[in-house]
Coordinates of C-alpha atoms and ligand atoms in Angstrom, one line a residue:
X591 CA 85.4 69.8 122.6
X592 CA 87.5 72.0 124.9
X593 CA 87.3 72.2 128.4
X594 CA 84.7 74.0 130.1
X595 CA 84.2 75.4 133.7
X596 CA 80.8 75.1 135.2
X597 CA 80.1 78.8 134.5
X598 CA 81.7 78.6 130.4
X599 CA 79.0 76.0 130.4
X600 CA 76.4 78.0 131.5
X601 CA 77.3 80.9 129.4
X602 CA 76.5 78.7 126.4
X603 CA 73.1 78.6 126.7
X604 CA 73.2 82.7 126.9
X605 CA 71.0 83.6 123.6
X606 CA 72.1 87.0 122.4
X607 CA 68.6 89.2 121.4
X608 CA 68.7 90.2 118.4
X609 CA 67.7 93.9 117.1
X610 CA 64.7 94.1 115.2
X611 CA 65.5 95.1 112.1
X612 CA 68.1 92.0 112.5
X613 CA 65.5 89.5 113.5
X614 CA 64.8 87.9 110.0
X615 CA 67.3 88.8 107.9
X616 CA 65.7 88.2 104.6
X617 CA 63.5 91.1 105.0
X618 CA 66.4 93.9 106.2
X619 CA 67.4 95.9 103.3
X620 CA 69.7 99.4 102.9
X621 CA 68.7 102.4 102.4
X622 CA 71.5 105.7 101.7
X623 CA 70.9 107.6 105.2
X624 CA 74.0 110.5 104.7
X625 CA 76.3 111.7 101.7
X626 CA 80.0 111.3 103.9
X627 CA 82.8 113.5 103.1
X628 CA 86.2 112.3 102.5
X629 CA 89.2 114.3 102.7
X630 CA 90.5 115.2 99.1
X631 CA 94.1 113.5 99.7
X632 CA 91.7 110.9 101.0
X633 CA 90.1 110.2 98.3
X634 CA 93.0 109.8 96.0
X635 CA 94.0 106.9 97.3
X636 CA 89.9 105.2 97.2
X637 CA 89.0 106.2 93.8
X638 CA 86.4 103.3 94.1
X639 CA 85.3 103.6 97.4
X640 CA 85.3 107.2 98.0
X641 CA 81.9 108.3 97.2
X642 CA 80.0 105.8 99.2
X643 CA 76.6 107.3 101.5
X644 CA 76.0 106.3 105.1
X645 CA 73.6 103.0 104.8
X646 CA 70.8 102.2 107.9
X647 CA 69.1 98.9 108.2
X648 CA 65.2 98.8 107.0
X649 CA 63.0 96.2 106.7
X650 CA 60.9 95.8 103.5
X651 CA 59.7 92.4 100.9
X652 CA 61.2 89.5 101.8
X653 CA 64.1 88.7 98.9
X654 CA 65.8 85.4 98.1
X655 CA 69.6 84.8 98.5
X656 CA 71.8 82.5 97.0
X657 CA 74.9 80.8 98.9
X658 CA 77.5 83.1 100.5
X659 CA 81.1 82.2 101.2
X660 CA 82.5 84.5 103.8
X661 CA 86.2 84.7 105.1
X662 CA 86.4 86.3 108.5
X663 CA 89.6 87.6 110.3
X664 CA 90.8 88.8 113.7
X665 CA 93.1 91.1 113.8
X666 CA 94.8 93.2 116.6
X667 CA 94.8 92.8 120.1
X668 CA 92.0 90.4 122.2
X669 CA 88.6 91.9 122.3
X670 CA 85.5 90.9 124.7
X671 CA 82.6 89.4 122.3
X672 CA 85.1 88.3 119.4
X673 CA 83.7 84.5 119.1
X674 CA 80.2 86.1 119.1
X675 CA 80.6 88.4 116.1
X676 CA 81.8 84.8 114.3
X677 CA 78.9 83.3 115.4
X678 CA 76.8 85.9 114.7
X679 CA 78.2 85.8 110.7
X680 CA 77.8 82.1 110.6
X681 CA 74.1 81.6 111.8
X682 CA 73.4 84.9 109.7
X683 CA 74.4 83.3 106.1
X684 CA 72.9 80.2 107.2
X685 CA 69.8 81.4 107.7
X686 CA 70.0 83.6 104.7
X687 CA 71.1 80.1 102.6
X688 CA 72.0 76.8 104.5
X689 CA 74.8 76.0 102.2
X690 CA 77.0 79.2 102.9
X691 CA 80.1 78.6 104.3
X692 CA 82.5 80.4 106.5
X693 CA 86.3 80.1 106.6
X694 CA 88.1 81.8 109.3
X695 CA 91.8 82.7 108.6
X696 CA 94.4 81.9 111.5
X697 CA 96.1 83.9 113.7
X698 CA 95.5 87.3 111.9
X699 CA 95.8 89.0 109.0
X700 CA 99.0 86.7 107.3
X701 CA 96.5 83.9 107.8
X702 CA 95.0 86.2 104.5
X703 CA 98.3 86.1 102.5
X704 CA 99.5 82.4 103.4
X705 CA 96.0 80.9 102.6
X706 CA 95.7 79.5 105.8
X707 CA 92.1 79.0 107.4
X708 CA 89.8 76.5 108.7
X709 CA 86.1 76.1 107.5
X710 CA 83.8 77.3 110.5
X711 CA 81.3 74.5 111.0
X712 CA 78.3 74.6 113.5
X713 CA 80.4 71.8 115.1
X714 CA 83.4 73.9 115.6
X715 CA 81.8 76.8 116.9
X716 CA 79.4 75.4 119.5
X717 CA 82.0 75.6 122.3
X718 CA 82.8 79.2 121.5
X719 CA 79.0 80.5 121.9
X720 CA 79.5 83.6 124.6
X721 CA 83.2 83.0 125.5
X722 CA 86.1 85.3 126.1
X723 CA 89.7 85.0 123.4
X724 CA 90.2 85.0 119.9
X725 CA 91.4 81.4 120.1
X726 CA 88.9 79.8 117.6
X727 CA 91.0 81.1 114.7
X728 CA 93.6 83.5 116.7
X729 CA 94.7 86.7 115.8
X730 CA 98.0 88.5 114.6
X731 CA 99.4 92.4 114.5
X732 CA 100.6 91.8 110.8
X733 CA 99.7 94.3 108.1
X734 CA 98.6 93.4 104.5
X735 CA 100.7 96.1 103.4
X736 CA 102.7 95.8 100.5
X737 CA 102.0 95.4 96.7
X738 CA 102.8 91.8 96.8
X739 CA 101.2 90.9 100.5
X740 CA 97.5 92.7 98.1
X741 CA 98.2 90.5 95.6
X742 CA 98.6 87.3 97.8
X743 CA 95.8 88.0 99.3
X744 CA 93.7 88.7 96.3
X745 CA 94.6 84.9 95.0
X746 CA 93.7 83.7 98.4
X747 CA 89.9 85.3 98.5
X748 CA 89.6 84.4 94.7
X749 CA 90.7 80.9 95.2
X750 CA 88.0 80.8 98.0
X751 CA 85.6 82.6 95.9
X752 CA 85.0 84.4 98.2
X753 CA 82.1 87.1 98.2
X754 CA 83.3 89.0 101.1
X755 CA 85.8 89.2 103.8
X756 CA 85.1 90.4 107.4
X757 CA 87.7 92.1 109.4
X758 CA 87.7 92.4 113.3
X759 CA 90.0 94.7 114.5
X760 CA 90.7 98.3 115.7
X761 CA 91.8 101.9 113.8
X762 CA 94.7 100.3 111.9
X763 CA 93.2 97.1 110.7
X764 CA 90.0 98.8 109.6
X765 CA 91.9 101.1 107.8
X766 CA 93.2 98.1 106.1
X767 CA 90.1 96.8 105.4
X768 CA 89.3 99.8 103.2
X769 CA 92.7 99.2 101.6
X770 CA 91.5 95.9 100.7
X771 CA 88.1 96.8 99.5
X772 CA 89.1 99.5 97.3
X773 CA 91.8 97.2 95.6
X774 CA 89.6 94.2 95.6
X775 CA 87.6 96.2 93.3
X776 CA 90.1 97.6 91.4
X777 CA 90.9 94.4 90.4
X778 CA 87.3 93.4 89.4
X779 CA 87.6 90.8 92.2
X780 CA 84.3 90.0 93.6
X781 CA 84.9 90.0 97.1
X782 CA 83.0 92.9 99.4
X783 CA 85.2 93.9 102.5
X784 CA 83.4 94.9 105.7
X785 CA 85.2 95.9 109.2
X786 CA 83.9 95.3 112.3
X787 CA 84.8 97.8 115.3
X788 CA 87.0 96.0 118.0
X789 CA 89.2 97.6 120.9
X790 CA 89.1 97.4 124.4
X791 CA 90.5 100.7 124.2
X792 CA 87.4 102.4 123.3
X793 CA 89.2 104.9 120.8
X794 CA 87.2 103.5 117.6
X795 CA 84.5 105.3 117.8
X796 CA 82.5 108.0 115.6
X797 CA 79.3 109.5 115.0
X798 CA 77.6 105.7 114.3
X799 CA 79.9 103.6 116.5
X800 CA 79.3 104.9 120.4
X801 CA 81.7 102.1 121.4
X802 CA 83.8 99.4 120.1
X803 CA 83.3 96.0 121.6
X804 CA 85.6 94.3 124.2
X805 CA 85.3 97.9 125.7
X806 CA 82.4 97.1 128.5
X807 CA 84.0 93.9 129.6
X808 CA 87.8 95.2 129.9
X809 CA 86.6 98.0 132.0
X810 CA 84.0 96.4 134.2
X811 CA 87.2 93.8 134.8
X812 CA 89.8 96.6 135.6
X813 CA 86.9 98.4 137.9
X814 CA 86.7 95.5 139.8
X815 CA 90.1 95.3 140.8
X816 CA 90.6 98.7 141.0
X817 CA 87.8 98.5 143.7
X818 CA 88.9 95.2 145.3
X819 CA 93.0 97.4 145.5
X820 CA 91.0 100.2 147.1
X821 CA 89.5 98.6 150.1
X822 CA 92.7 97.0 150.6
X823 CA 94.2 100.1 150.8
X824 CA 91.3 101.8 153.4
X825 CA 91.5 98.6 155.1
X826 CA 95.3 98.7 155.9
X827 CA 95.9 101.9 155.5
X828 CA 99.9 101.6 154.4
X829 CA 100.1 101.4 150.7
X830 CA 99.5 103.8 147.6
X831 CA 98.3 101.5 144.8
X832 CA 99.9 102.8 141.0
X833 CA 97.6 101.3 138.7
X834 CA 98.2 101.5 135.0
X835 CA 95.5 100.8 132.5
X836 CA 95.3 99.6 129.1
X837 CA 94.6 101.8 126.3
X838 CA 97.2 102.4 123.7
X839 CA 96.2 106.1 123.5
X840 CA 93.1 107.3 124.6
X841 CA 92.1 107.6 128.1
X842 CA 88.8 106.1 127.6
X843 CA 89.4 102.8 129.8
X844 CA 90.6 105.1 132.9
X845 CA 87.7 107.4 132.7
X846 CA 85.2 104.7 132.8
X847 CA 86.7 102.9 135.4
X848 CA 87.4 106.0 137.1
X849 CA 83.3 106.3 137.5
X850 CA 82.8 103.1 137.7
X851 CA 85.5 102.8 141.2
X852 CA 86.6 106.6 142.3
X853 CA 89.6 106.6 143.1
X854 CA 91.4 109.4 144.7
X855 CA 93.0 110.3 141.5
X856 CA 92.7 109.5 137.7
X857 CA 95.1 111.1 135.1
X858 CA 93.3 112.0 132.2
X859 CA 96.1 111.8 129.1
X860 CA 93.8 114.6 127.1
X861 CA 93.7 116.5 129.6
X862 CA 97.5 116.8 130.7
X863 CA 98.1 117.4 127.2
X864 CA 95.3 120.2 126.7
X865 CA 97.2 122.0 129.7
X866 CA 100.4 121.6 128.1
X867 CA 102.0 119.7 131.2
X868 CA 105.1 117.9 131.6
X869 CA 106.2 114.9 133.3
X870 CA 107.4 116.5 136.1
X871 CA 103.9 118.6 136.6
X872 CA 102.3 115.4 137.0
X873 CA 104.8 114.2 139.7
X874 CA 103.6 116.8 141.6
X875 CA 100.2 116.8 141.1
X876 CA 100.7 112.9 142.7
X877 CA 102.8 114.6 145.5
X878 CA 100.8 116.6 146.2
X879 CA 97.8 114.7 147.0
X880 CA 99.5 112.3 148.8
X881 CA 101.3 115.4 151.1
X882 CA 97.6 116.3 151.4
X883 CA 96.2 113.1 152.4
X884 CA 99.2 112.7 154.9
X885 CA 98.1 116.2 156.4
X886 CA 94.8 114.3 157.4
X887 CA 97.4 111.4 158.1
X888 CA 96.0 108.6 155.5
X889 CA 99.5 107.3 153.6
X890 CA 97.5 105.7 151.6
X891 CA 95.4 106.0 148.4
X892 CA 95.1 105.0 144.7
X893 CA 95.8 106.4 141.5
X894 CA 95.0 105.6 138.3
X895 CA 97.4 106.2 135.5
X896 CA 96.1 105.6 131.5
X897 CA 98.9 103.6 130.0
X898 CA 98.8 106.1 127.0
X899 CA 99.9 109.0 129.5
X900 CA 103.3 109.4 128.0
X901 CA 102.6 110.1 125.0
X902 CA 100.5 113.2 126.2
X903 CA 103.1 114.7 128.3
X904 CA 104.1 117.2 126.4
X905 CA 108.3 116.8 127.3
X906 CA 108.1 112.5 126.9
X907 CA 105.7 113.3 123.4
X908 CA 108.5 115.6 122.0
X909 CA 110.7 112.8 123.0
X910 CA 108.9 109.6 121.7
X911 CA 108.4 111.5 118.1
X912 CA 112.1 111.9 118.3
X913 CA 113.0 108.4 119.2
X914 CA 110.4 106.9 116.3
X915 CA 111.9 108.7 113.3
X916 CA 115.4 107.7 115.0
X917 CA 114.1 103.9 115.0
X918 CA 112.9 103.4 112.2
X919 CA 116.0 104.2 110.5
X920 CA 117.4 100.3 110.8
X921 CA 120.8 101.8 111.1
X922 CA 119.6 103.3 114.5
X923 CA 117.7 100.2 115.3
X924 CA 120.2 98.1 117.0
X925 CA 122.1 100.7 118.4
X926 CA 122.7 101.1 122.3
X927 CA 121.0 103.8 125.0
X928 CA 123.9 106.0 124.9
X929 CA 124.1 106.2 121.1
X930 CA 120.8 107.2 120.6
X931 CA 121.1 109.8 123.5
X932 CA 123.5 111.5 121.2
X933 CA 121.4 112.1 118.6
X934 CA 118.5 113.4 120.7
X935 CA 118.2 116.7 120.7
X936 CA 119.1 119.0 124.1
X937 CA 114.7 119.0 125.7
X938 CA 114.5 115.1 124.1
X939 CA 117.9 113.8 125.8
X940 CA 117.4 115.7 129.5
X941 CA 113.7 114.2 129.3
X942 CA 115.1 111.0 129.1
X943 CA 117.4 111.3 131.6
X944 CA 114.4 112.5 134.2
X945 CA 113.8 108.6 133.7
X946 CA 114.8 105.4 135.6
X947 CA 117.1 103.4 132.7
X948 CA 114.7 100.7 132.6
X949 CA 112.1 102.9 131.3
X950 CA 114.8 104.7 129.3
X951 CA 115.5 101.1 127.4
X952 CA 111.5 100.7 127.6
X953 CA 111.1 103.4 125.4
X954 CA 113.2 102.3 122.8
X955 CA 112.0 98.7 122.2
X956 CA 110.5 97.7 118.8
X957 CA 107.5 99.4 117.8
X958 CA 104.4 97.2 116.5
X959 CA 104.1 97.0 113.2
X960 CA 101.8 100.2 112.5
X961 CA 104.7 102.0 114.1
X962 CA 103.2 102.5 117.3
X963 CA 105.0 102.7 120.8
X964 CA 104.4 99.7 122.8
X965 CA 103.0 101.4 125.5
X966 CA 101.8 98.2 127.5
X967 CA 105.1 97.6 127.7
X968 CA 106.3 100.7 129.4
X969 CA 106.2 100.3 133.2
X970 CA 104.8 103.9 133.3
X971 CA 103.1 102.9 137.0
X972 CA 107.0 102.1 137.8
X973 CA 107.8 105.2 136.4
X974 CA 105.7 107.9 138.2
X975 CA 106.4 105.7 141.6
X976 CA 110.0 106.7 140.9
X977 CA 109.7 109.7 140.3
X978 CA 107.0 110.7 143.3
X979 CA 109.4 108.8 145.8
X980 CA 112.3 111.2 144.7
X981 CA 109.8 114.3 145.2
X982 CA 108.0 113.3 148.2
X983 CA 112.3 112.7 149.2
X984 CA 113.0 116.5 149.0
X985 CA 109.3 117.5 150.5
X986 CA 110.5 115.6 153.5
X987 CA 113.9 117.1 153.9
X988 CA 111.8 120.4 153.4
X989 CA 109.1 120.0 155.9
X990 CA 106.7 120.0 154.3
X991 CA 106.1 115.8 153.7
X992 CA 105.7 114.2 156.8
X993 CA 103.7 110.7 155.7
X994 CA 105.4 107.5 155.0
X995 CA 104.9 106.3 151.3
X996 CA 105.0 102.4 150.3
X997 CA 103.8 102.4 146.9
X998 CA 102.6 99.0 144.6
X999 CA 102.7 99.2 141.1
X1000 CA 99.5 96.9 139.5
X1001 CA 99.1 96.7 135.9
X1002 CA 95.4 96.3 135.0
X1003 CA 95.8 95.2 131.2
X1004 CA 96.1 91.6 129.3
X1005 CA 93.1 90.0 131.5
X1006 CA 90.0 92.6 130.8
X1007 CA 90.6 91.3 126.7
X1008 CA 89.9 87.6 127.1
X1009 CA 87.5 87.3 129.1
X1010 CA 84.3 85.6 129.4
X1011 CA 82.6 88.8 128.0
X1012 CA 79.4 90.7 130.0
X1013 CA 76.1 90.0 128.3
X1014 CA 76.2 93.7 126.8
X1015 CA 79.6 92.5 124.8
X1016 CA 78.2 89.5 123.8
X1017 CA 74.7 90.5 122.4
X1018 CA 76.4 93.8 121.1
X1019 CA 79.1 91.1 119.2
X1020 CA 76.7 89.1 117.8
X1021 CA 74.5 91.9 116.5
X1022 CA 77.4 93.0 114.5
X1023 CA 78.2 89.7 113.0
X1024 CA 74.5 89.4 111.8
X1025 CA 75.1 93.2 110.0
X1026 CA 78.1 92.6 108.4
X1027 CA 77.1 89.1 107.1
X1028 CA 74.2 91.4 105.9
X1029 CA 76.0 94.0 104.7
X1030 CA 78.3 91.3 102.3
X1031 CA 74.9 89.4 101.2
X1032 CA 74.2 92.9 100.0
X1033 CA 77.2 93.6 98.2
X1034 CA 78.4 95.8 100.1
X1035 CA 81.9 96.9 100.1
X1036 CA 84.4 99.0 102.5
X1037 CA 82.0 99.7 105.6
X1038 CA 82.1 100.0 108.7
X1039 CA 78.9 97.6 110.5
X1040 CA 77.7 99.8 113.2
X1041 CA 74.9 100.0 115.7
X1042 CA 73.5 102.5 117.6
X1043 CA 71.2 103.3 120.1
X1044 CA 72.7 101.1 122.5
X1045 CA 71.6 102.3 125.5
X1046 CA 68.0 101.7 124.8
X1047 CA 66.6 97.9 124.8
X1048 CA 67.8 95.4 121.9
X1049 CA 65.2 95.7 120.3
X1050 CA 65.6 99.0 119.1
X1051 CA 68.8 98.9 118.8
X1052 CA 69.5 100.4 114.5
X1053 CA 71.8 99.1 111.7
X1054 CA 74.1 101.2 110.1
X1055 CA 77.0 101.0 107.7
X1056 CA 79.5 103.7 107.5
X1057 CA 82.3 104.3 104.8
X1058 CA 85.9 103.0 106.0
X1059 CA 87.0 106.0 103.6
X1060 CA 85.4 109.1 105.8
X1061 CA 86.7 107.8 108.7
X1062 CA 90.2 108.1 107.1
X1063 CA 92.6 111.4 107.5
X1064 CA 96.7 111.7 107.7
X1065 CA 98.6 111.6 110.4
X1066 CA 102.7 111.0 111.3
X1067 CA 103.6 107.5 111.7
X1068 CA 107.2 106.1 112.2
X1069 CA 108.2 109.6 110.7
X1070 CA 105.9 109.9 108.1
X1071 CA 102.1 111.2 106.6
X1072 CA 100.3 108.1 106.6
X1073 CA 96.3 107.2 105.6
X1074 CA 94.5 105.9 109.0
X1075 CA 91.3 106.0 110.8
X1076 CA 91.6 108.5 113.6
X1077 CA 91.8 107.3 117.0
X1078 CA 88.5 109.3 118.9
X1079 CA 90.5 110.4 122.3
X1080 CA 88.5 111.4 125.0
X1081 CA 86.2 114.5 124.6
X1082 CA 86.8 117.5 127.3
X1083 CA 83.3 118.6 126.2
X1084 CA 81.9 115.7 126.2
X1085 CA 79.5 114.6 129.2
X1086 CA 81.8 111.3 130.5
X1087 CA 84.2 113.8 131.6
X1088 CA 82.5 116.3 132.6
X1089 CA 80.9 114.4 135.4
X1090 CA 84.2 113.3 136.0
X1091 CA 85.8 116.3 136.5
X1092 CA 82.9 117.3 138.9
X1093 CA 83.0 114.4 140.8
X1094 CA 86.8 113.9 141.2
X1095 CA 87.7 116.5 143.4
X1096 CA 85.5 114.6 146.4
X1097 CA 87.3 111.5 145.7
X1098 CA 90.3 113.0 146.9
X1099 CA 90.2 113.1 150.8
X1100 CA 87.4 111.5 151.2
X1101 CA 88.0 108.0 150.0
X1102 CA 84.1 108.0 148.6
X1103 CA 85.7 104.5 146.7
X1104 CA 83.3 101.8 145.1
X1105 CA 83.3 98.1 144.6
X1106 CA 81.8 97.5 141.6
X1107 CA 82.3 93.6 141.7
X1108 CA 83.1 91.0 139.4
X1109 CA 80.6 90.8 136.1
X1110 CA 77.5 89.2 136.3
X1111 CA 75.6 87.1 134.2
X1112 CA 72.7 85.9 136.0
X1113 CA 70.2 87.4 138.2
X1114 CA 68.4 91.4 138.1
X1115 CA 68.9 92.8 134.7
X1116 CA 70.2 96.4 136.5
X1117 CA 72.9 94.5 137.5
X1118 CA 73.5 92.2 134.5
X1119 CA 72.7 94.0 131.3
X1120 CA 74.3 97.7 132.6
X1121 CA 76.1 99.4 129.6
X1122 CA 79.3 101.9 129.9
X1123 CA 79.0 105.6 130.6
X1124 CA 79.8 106.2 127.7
X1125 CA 76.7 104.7 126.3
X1126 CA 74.5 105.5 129.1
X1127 CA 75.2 108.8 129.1
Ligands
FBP328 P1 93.9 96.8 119.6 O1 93.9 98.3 119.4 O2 94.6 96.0 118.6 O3 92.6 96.3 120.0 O4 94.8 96.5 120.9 C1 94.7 97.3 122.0 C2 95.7 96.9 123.1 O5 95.1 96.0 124.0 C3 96.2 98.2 123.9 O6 95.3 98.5 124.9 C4 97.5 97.7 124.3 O7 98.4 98.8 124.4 C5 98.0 96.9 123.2 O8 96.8 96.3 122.6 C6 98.9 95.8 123.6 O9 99.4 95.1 122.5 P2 100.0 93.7 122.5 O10 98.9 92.7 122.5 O11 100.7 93.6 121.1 O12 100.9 93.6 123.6

């Protein structure tokens, strides 16, 4: 048994509600809701898969199942709600046969190829009920990528005899899963593979999936410092807090917890890029608020930065495509700063050099392995705190900067994924481990488990399965076309930005800031069971 604080304790005894259609399992059945398109170069590649429908949740007779063997994988970075989708699979084929078994592969996806898992008893899984991390089984950025990593893994599901596999994991490992599903079939293997949407980063997201999980608990944690850095600020009145937030791409995270804490500013990555700006256009937009708010003599504030932001300007984009093709040539890889620089082209190299040189070697460290830039990795709060002390430098020698600026860089990021996660995360999680067990006890292969109507009671909450292969469309990775699921940025029509943008400009002067405290578990359900704007609105 692992340790427990008072409060992990507590959170054990949390029971999840279950949506309706959910409740008894034996009586949910599928029914084809929507004919989804895939994209003809799409479909190429999913012969098998590519003409699946949309499937909702029903309830009907009652039907009889035989024993299930499930496999079940995390993959990708740490997600509120994780150990709750487990459980939810596990008491799901229990209660559909009470000899089904569930093995959970360690530490990510190579757990698939090496054969290594554990068997998921109720024993091993008690202590996990409602708590934060993928430790139970871990979880890994590896790929099943390669001819012979398929083929491992196709012995390992068949020496399990398997009938299905779940995934956990964002954009890039549910595009995998549809990999998997379509060859598993290919192969006349009789394994069903089902994704499950995870990402604090909110960017999974489509016309069935409001919100991936981990999402409501990362931000409501990042809110709560943001407010907690805030009051410190209006209390001392001498610093300008820099806070970068997670999110690989989209801007989702800092748009939530921009509502959720209103700040005096929050850069929107979408939106810098829709207006075509450049790094230095931003640096002003800082400098200039903070020349503003020294005109009404407050030298301090807080700004929220989306740790994605780079890759929207449109001088450090231009830039970062340049450096990924360069990388991912291994002659390249292992080469110095100053080599690289002379291969850049004339707008890439005197970008680079707008950069302190830490940030200049921080943008050439190894990318992930889906070719990604490590963006958590870029000190990008570091970066614009540069850069605004160098422009605020020459406003002051102008005259027309008079404030004194002592900026702190925070980093809002690792700790919103592990945590104990809010009772939305947690009943949301285990919802979706109930559907995708369903989905596999079904026969069901290459879906998506989704829910929807989120922000309406439990109860009514609806099941839905959506086809890995229409979520699927090209785009340029380490220099070339590749398959993936497309990451959902923010929406500049959408209504969660809208408000924003009305809202925001008040936030400026004002310092209209709120303390949106640490998560709670216990007490009125307005305060316990809220859901984020996203949903709500
Ligand atoms: P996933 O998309 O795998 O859920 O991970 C998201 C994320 O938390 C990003 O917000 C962040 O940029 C990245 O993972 C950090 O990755 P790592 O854990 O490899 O440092």
């Amino acid at each position: 048994m692992q340790n427990l604080s008072e409060l992990q304790k507590a959170r054990l005894t949390f029971k999840p509600e279950i949506a309706k259609v959910l409740q008894d399992l034996k009586l949910a059945q599928f029914v084809e809701s929507s004919k989804k398109e895939v994209l003809a170069d799409v479909a190429k590649s999913f012969p098998n898969i590519k003409d699946c429908s949309e499937l909702s949740v029903t309830t009907k007779n009652k039907q009889s199942f035989g024993s299930l063997s499930l496999g079940v994988v995390f993959s990708g970075g740490q997600a509120a709600g994780g150990h709750n989708v487990i459980t939810g699979i596990f008491d799901a084929i229990k209660a559909l046969h009470p000899e089904s078994r569930l093995f959970g592969f360690l530490n990510g996806p190579k757990g698939i190829i090496q054969g290594k898992y554990v068997e998921l008893s109720q024993e091993k899984l008690e202590p996990f009920r409602n708590q934060g991390g993928f430790d139970l089984i871990g979880s890994g950025r590896d790929k099943i990528e390669t001819p012979t990593q398929f083929e491992e893994a196709l012995k390992v599901v068949s020496g399990l005899d398997l009938d299905g596999l779940v995934i956990i994991g964002g954009d890039d490992s549910n595009t995998n899963a549809a990999f998997l599903a379509e060859f598993f079939l290919q192969k006349g293997v009789k394994t069903k593979v089902i994704g499950v949407p995870k990402t604090i980063d909110g960017d999974l997201q489509n016309e069935r999936v409001a919100i991936s999980f981990g999402f409501d608990t990362a931000c409501k944690i990042y809110a709560e410092t943001i407010g907690n850095i805030s009051r410190d600020a209006l209390s001392a009145k001498k610093y300008y807090y820099f806070v970068k937030l997670m999110g690989r791409s989209a801007s989702h995270i800092t748009l939530e917890c921009a509502l959720k804490s209103e700040p005096n500013l929050a850069l929107i990555g979408e939106e810098i890029e829709a207006n075509g700006k450049k790094l230095s256009d931003v640096v002003s937009e800082i400098s200039d608020l903070i020349c503003q708010r020294a005109d009404q003599e407050k030298d301090f504030g807080t700004v929220l930065i989306p740790e994605g932001i780079i890759e929207f300007l449109a001088d450090v984009k231009g830039l970062i495509q340049e450096l990924n093709k360069l990388l991912a040539k291994d002659s390249v890889q292992a080469q110095k700063l100053i080599e690289v620089e002379q291969a850049l082209s004339e707008s890439a190299k005197s970008c680079l050099k707008l950069m302190p040189e830490e940030i200049q070697l921080q943008l050439l460290m190894d990318r992930d392995s889906h070719g990604n830039v490590q963006v958590s990795k870029i000190e990008t709060e570091r970066l614009f705190i540069a850069l605004v002390q160098e422009e605020l430098k020459k406003r002051k020698e102008k005259g027309s900067y008079k404030g004194k600026f002592s900026p702190q860089p925070i980093f809002c990021g690792y700790e919103g994924r592990a945590a104990l996660p809010s009772n939305f995360d947690a009943t949301y999680c285990y919802n979706l481990g109930r559907l995708a067990a369903l989905l596999i006890a079904h026969k069901k292969t290459g879906y998506m488990a989704a829910l929807t109507n989120l922000h309406q009671k439990v109860q009514n909450w609806e099941g839905f399965a959506v086809p890995l292969a229409s979520l699927i469309h090209f785009e340029e990775r380490s220099g070339k076309q590749k398959a993936v699921i497309k990451k959902e940025l923010v929406d500049l029509n959408g209504k969660v930005f809208k408000i924003f943008a009305l809202k925001r400009d008040a936030w400026r002067l004002q310092d209209s800031l709120l303390q949106s405290g640490p998560i709670q578990f216990f007490g009125l359900k307005e305060i316990t069971d809220t859901v984020p704007f996203t949903i709500s609105l």
